Coordinates of C-alpha atoms and ligand atoms in Angstrom, one line a residue:
X4 CA 66.7 131.9 110.7
X5 CA 66.5 135.0 112.4
X6 CA 69.7 136.5 113.7
X7 CA 69.9 137.5 118.5
X8 CA 68.5 140.7 119.2
X9 CA 72.6 142.1 119.8
X10 CA 73.4 141.3 116.0
X11 CA 75.1 143.6 113.5
X12 CA 75.7 143.2 110.2
X13 CA 77.7 145.3 107.8
X14 CA 80.8 145.9 105.1
X15 CA 84.1 146.3 105.6
X16 CA 86.9 148.3 103.2
X17 CA 90.8 148.9 103.4
X18 CA 91.6 152.5 101.5
X19 CA 94.3 151.0 99.1
X20 CA 91.8 148.2 97.2
X21 CA 89.6 151.1 96.8
X22 CA 90.8 155.2 97.0
X23 CA 92.9 154.5 93.4
X24 CA 95.5 157.9 93.4
X25 CA 98.6 158.4 93.2
X26 CA 100.4 158.2 96.4
X27 CA 103.8 157.1 97.0
X28 CA 103.3 153.7 98.8
X29 CA 104.8 150.5 99.1
X30 CA 101.2 149.1 96.8
X31 CA 102.3 152.0 94.1
X32 CA 105.5 151.6 93.9
X33 CA 104.5 147.2 93.2
X34 CA 102.3 147.6 91.0
X35 CA 104.2 150.2 88.8
X36 CA 106.8 147.5 89.1
X37 CA 104.1 145.2 87.1
X38 CA 104.2 143.2 89.4
X39 CA 100.6 142.8 89.6
X40 CA 99.2 139.2 88.0
X41 CA 97.0 141.0 85.7
X42 CA 99.0 144.0 85.1
X43 CA 96.5 146.2 86.6
X44 CA 97.7 149.3 89.0
X45 CA 96.2 150.2 92.3
X46 CA 96.6 154.2 90.7
X47 CA 92.9 152.8 89.5
X48 CA 91.2 150.5 92.1
X49 CA 87.7 151.8 92.7
X50 CA 89.1 156.0 92.6
X51 CA 87.2 155.5 96.3
X52 CA 88.8 159.1 96.9
X53 CA 86.3 160.6 94.5
X54 CA 83.4 158.9 94.4
X55 CA 83.4 158.1 98.7
X56 CA 79.8 160.3 98.8
X57 CA 78.1 158.2 95.5
X58 CA 79.4 154.8 97.7
X59 CA 78.2 155.8 101.1
X60 CA 74.8 156.4 99.6
X61 CA 75.4 153.1 97.6
X62 CA 75.4 151.7 101.2
X63 CA 72.9 153.2 103.4
X64 CA 70.7 153.0 100.5
X65 CA 71.3 148.5 100.9
X66 CA 70.1 149.0 104.6
X67 CA 74.1 148.9 104.9
X68 CA 74.8 150.4 108.7
X69 CA 78.1 149.4 110.3
X70 CA 81.6 150.0 108.1
X71 CA 85.2 149.0 108.9
X72 CA 87.4 151.4 107.1
X73 CA 91.2 151.8 106.2
X74 CA 93.0 154.9 105.6
X75 CA 95.7 155.7 103.9
X76 CA 98.8 156.6 105.4
X77 CA 101.5 157.2 102.7
X78 CA 97.9 159.9 101.9
X79 CA 97.8 161.3 105.5
X80 CA 101.8 161.6 105.7
X81 CA 103.5 162.2 102.0
X82 CA 107.1 162.8 104.0
X83 CA 108.3 162.2 107.8
X84 CA 108.1 165.6 108.4
X85 CA 105.1 166.5 107.0
X86 CA 101.0 166.0 107.6
X87 CA 99.2 166.8 104.8
X88 CA 95.9 168.7 106.2
X89 CA 93.9 168.2 102.9
X90 CA 94.6 164.3 103.4
X91 CA 93.1 164.5 106.8
X92 CA 89.9 167.1 105.8
X93 CA 89.3 164.4 103.7
X94 CA 88.7 161.6 106.1
X95 CA 86.9 163.5 108.9
X96 CA 84.3 164.7 106.2
X97 CA 84.6 161.2 105.6
X98 CA 83.2 159.8 108.7
X99 CA 81.2 163.1 108.8
X100 CA 78.7 162.0 105.9
X101 CA 79.0 158.3 107.6
X102 CA 77.3 159.7 110.3
X103 CA 75.1 161.7 108.9
X104 CA 73.7 158.3 106.8
X105 CA 74.0 156.8 110.5
X106 CA 76.7 154.2 109.5
X107 CA 78.7 153.2 112.7
X108 CA 82.1 153.6 111.6
X109 CA 85.6 151.8 112.4
X110 CA 88.4 152.1 111.5
X111 CA 91.6 150.5 110.5
X112 CA 94.8 152.4 110.9
X113 CA 97.0 150.3 108.8
X114 CA 96.5 147.5 106.2
X115 CA 99.0 146.4 104.5
X116 CA 99.9 150.1 102.5
X117 CA 102.4 152.9 104.4
X118 CA 105.1 155.0 103.1
X119 CA 107.9 154.7 100.9
X120 CA 109.6 156.6 103.5
X121 CA 108.5 154.1 106.2
X122 CA 109.8 151.5 103.6
X123 CA 112.7 152.8 103.5
X124 CA 113.9 152.6 107.1
X125 CA 113.2 149.1 107.2
X126 CA 109.1 149.4 108.3
X127 CA 107.8 146.5 110.0
X128 CA 112.4 144.8 110.1
X129 CA 112.7 147.0 113.3
X130 CA 111.3 148.0 116.0
X131 CA 112.5 151.9 116.2
X132 CA 109.4 152.3 113.7
X133 CA 107.0 151.2 116.0
X134 CA 107.1 155.3 116.7
X135 CA 106.2 156.6 113.3
X136 CA 103.1 154.3 113.1
X137 CA 102.6 156.1 116.7
X138 CA 103.1 159.2 116.0
X139 CA 100.6 159.0 112.6
X140 CA 98.3 157.3 115.0
X141 CA 97.9 159.8 117.1
X142 CA 97.4 162.8 114.5
X143 CA 95.3 160.8 113.1
X144 CA 93.1 160.7 116.5
X145 CA 93.4 164.4 115.8
X146 CA 92.3 165.7 114.5
X147 CA 88.9 162.9 113.7
X148 CA 89.4 160.6 117.4
X149 CA 86.0 162.4 118.6
X150 CA 84.3 161.2 115.6
X151 CA 85.6 157.5 115.9
X152 CA 85.0 154.8 118.7
X153 CA 85.9 151.2 117.5
X154 CA 89.4 151.3 116.3
X155 CA 91.4 148.3 114.7
X156 CA 95.1 149.4 115.2
X157 CA 96.7 146.3 111.9
X158 CA 94.9 144.4 109.9
X159 CA 96.3 140.9 109.2
X160 CA 100.0 141.1 110.9
X161 CA 100.2 137.2 110.4
X162 CA 99.3 137.7 106.5
X163 CA 101.6 140.6 105.7
X164 CA 104.0 139.7 107.3
X165 CA 104.0 136.3 105.6
X166 CA 103.1 137.7 102.3
X167 CA 105.9 140.6 102.2
X168 CA 108.5 138.6 104.4
X169 CA 108.7 135.2 104.2
X170 CA 106.8 133.9 100.7
X171 CA 107.8 137.5 98.6
X172 CA 105.1 137.8 96.7
X173 CA 104.6 141.3 97.8
X174 CA 106.2 144.1 98.7
X175 CA 109.4 143.9 99.8
X176 CA 109.6 140.8 98.2
X177 CA 111.4 139.0 101.0
X178 CA 112.1 135.1 101.5
X179 CA 113.6 134.7 104.9
X180 CA 111.4 133.2 107.6
X181 CA 114.2 135.1 110.6
X182 CA 112.9 138.4 109.4
X183 CA 109.0 137.3 108.7
X184 CA 109.3 136.7 113.2
X185 CA 110.9 139.7 113.8
X186 CA 107.7 141.8 112.3
X187 CA 105.4 139.8 113.1
X188 CA 107.9 140.1 117.0
X189 CA 107.4 144.5 115.4
X190 CA 103.7 144.4 115.1
X191 CA 102.7 142.9 118.0
X192 CA 104.4 145.8 119.6
X193 CA 103.1 148.0 117.6
X194 CA 99.7 147.1 117.9
X195 CA 99.7 147.5 121.8
X196 CA 101.7 150.6 122.4
X197 CA 98.9 151.9 119.4
X198 CA 96.3 150.5 122.0
X199 CA 97.7 152.1 125.1
X200 CA 97.9 155.4 123.2
X201 CA 94.3 154.8 121.9
X202 CA 93.0 154.4 125.2
X203 CA 94.8 157.3 126.7
X204 CA 94.4 159.9 123.9
X205 CA 90.8 159.0 124.0
X206 CA 90.3 159.1 127.6
X207 CA 92.5 162.2 128.3
X208 CA 89.8 163.8 125.9
X209 CA 87.1 162.5 128.6
X210 CA 86.2 160.3 125.5
X211 CA 84.2 156.7 126.6
X212 CA 83.5 153.8 124.4
X213 CA 87.0 153.8 123.4
X214 CA 87.0 149.7 121.4
X215 CA 90.5 148.9 120.3
X216 CA 91.2 145.5 118.7
X217 CA 93.5 143.8 115.5
X218 CA 91.7 142.2 113.0
X219 CA 93.4 138.2 112.9
X220 CA 93.2 136.7 110.0
X221 CA 93.1 132.9 111.6
X222 CA 92.7 129.7 109.9
X223 CA 91.0 126.7 110.7
X224 CA 94.2 124.5 109.9
X225 CA 94.0 120.2 109.6
X226 CA 95.7 116.8 107.6
X227 CA 94.7 115.0 105.3
X228 CA 96.0 111.4 106.0
X229 CA 96.9 110.4 109.4
X230 CA 100.0 110.7 109.4
X231 CA 101.7 112.2 112.7
X232 CA 104.6 114.0 110.7
X233 CA 102.0 115.9 108.5
X234 CA 99.7 116.6 112.2
X235 CA 103.2 118.1 113.7
X236 CA 103.7 119.9 111.1
X237 CA 99.9 121.4 110.9
X238 CA 100.3 122.0 114.3
X239 CA 103.9 123.7 114.0
X240 CA 102.0 125.9 110.9
X241 CA 98.7 126.7 113.3
X242 CA 101.6 127.8 116.1
X243 CA 103.3 130.1 114.3
X244 CA 101.3 131.8 111.6
X245 CA 99.2 132.6 113.7
X246 CA 98.2 131.2 117.9
X247 CA 101.5 133.0 118.4
X248 CA 100.4 136.3 117.4
X249 CA 96.8 135.7 119.2
X250 CA 99.1 135.0 123.2
X251 CA 101.0 138.1 122.4
X252 CA 99.1 140.2 121.0
X253 CA 95.4 139.3 123.2
X254 CA 97.3 139.4 126.2
X255 CA 101.1 140.8 125.7
X256 CA 102.5 137.1 126.1
X257 CA 105.4 136.7 123.4
X258 CA 106.4 132.9 123.9
X259 CA 109.7 132.0 121.7
X260 CA 110.4 132.6 118.3
X261 CA 108.3 136.2 119.0
X262 CA 110.3 138.6 120.7
X263 CA 109.1 142.0 123.0
X264 CA 112.7 143.5 123.0
X265 CA 112.3 143.8 126.9
X266 CA 109.1 146.1 126.1
X267 CA 105.6 145.0 127.3
X268 CA 103.7 143.5 130.6
X269 CA 101.1 140.6 130.4
X270 CA 97.7 142.5 130.7
X271 CA 94.1 142.8 128.4
X272 CA 95.9 144.7 124.9
X273 CA 91.8 144.0 122.9
X274 CA 88.7 144.6 123.7
X275 CA 87.0 142.9 120.8
X276 CA 88.5 139.8 118.9
X277 CA 88.1 140.6 115.2
X278 CA 88.0 137.5 112.8
X279 CA 89.0 137.9 109.8
X280 CA 87.9 133.9 108.2
X281 CA 88.1 133.2 105.0
X282 CA 89.4 129.6 104.7
X283 CA 91.1 126.3 106.2
X284 CA 94.7 125.1 105.3
X285 CA 95.1 121.3 105.1
X286 CA 98.6 119.8 105.3
X287 CA 99.4 116.4 103.7
X288 CA 102.6 115.4 102.8
X289 CA 104.0 117.5 105.3
X290 CA 102.8 120.6 102.9
X291 CA 100.1 122.8 102.1
X292 CA 97.0 120.7 100.5
X293 CA 93.6 120.5 100.0
X294 CA 90.7 117.9 101.8
X295 CA 89.8 114.8 99.3
X296 CA 87.0 116.8 96.9
X297 CA 86.4 119.8 98.9
X298 CA 84.3 122.8 97.5
X299 CA 86.9 125.6 96.4
X300 CA 86.5 129.5 95.4
X301 CA 87.8 131.3 93.2
X302 CA 91.0 131.7 93.6
X303 CA 91.2 127.7 94.9
X304 CA 90.4 128.1 99.0
X305 CA 88.3 125.6 99.9
X306 CA 84.9 127.0 101.5
X307 CA 84.9 125.4 105.1
X308 CA 82.0 127.2 107.0
X309 CA 82.2 125.3 110.6
X310 CA 85.7 126.1 110.8
X311 CA 85.0 129.4 111.5
X312 CA 83.5 128.4 115.1
X313 CA 86.3 126.0 115.8
X314 CA 88.8 130.2 115.5
X315 CA 86.2 131.7 117.1
X316 CA 86.4 129.0 119.5
X317 CA 89.5 128.5 120.4
X318 CA 90.6 132.2 119.9
X319 CA 87.6 133.1 123.4
X320 CA 89.1 130.0 125.7
X321 CA 91.9 132.6 125.4
X322 CA 90.1 136.4 126.3
X323 CA 86.5 135.8 126.9
X324 CA 85.5 139.0 125.4
X325 CA 83.1 140.1 122.4
X326 CA 83.5 138.9 118.8
X327 CA 83.1 140.5 115.4
X328 CA 83.7 138.2 112.3
X329 CA 86.2 141.7 111.5
X330 CA 86.2 140.1 107.3
X331 CA 84.4 137.1 105.7
X332 CA 83.6 136.8 102.5
X333 CA 84.6 134.6 99.4
X334 CA 86.4 134.8 95.2
X335 CA 83.7 134.2 93.3
X336 CA 83.8 136.0 89.7
X337 CA 80.0 135.7 88.6
X338 CA 78.0 136.0 91.8
X339 CA 77.2 132.0 91.8
X340 CA 77.9 131.1 94.8
X341 CA 78.2 134.2 96.6
X342 CA 74.0 133.8 98.4
X343 CA 75.2 129.6 99.5
X344 CA 78.7 131.4 101.0
X345 CA 77.2 134.0 103.2
X346 CA 73.8 131.5 104.4
X347 CA 76.5 128.7 105.3
X348 CA 78.4 131.1 107.1
X349 CA 76.0 133.1 108.3
X350 CA 74.1 129.7 109.8
X351 CA 77.6 128.8 111.6
X352 CA 77.2 131.7 113.5
X353 CA 74.0 131.4 114.5
X354 CA 73.9 128.7 115.8
X355 CA 76.5 129.4 118.2
X356 CA 76.6 129.7 121.9
X357 CA 79.5 132.4 121.5
X358 CA 79.1 136.3 121.5
X359 CA 79.6 136.9 118.4
X360 CA 78.1 140.5 118.3
X361 CA 78.6 141.3 114.8
X362 CA 79.6 140.0 111.5
X363 CA 81.0 142.1 108.4
X364 CA 81.5 141.3 105.1
X365 CA 84.3 141.3 103.0
X366 CA 83.6 143.2 100.6
X367 CA 81.0 146.5 99.4
X368 CA 82.4 146.9 96.1
X369 CA 84.8 144.6 93.5
X370 CA 88.0 145.9 94.4
X371 CA 91.4 146.2 93.5
X372 CA 92.3 142.3 95.6
X373 CA 96.4 143.0 96.0
X374 CA 98.5 140.8 94.4
X375 CA 95.5 139.6 91.9
X376 CA 94.9 143.0 90.7
X377 CA 91.7 143.7 89.6
X378 CA 90.6 139.5 88.4
X379 CA 89.7 138.7 91.9
X380 CA 86.1 139.4 93.0
X381 CA 84.8 139.4 96.5
X382 CA 81.8 142.5 95.9
X383 CA 78.5 142.7 97.3
X384 CA 78.2 145.1 94.3
X385 CA 79.7 145.1 90.7
X386 CA 82.6 147.8 89.9
X387 CA 83.2 147.6 86.2
X388 CA 87.0 149.8 85.8
X389 CA 86.3 151.0 83.2
X390 CA 83.8 153.5 83.7
X391 CA 83.7 153.1 87.5
X392 CA 80.0 152.1 87.3
X393 CA 78.8 150.5 90.3
X394 CA 76.0 147.7 90.1
X395 CA 74.2 145.3 92.8
X396 CA 75.1 142.4 92.7
X397 CA 72.2 139.2 93.1
X398 CA 74.4 138.8 96.7
X399 CA 74.4 142.3 97.0
X400 CA 70.6 142.4 97.2
X401 CA 70.5 139.2 99.4
X402 CA 72.7 140.6 102.4
X403 CA 70.2 143.9 101.7
X404 CA 66.9 142.0 101.9
X405 CA 69.2 139.5 105.1
X406 CA 69.9 143.1 106.7
X407 CA 66.0 143.8 106.3
X408 CA 64.7 140.5 108.1
X409 CA 67.8 140.5 110.7
X410 CA 67.9 137.2 109.9
X411 CA 66.9 134.6 106.6
X412 CA 63.4 133.7 106.3
X413 CA 62.7 130.7 104.4
X414 CA 61.1 133.1 100.9
X415 CA 63.7 134.2 100.7
X416 CA 65.8 131.4 101.0
X417 CA 64.5 129.6 98.2
X418 CA 64.9 133.1 96.0
X419 CA 68.2 133.9 96.5
X420 CA 70.1 129.7 98.5
X421 CA 68.4 126.8 96.9
X422 CA 69.5 126.7 94.4
X423 CA 73.2 127.7 94.2
X424 CA 76.0 125.4 94.4
X425 CA 79.8 125.2 95.4
X426 CA 81.9 123.7 92.3
X427 CA 85.5 121.8 93.3
Ligands
BGC5 C1 92.1 140.5 103.5 C2 91.6 141.9 102.7 C3 92.0 140.9 101.2 C4 90.9 139.6 101.3 C5 90.5 138.8 100.5 C6 91.8 139.4 103.7 O1 92.5 139.0 104.0 O2 92.0 141.9 104.5 O3 92.9 142.6 102.2 O4 91.1 141.2 99.9 O5 91.8 138.7 102.3 O6 91.6 138.2 99.9

């Protein structure tokens, strides 16, 4: 397999999952309540806040040149009226280090974590709170907006809304459908405002090439029966989980039940489609289930590469702009099938005629997997949490080889992929 000329590969991360340290965020609060399945605490993670230079060197050593990462709002703005200049300088230095190593940064402003003072104001349940997010964005642009051209405003608004406000398995542990829908509306509005703000600030400073989007977690939805009811339920889930947000956040089209609070004109609010794709959801007997005999990863998620192209086609039909796969990866605790997973997903991407320009693997180093804590490993690099020693996995070597070859040669396939198999 040979990739198209302009195709770029990289790795993705999120501050809370790697940095470690004590900040007053919703995730520090949540793990302090001993809510994490394996009783780990986000305070440890990868200690990347201190070890970032070493980690970036490792990335460069592996040939990785593209990197979406996020910054920690609670660290930068520990209280409503206080921006921490050390933290801002830290992130500026970190981005400079990336540039020094020829690593192209994409900056994410919000990836599931925020300061507790924001939580106490009602966080994303109130449209009046969007202003706090915009102030944070503007401050960061002041300090390092000259160094970064590409931005993700918000990562996976639907995942945060559903886990935190519908299933109640993430902070703030709410279980309310109406609140979930409200949070989605507020996120969509916040994205649009941030999209406009980032462009305005960068234009005023005469920076060109600004590109802004949000990372959309999208799934393929199917049914495991011919039941008419199941089909209807699947399309209802799909519409509420992702399609309504697509229209709102790509185009400013807020359809019921989302609400734009009279504040948005229809237009174009993304410069590229950012897709986070992991799995397919199958409806059976009116609830979430699985396809018969499907392959699963170590968290029990179906492995279904073709779904990536189905969702990419759908999103591209809504808006014809370039596509970046901003996250794709799998929980494979013993690194036994990650190479096959990588191969199968890259193969469907490469065979597609869609303008898919980038692929970012989730993730670089095993990290703090939210409610699963340290127990779920997604990394190309192994982390020993006790010693913080990083070791490149077999899949990490494979990924370096893919980047080097700009494709996957037959020998590379034989060596890394051929003998790997998924499990059911
Ligand atoms: C999130 C990541 C997470 C990954 C694997 C994505 O939905 O953006 O933060 O670690 O999935 O669960």
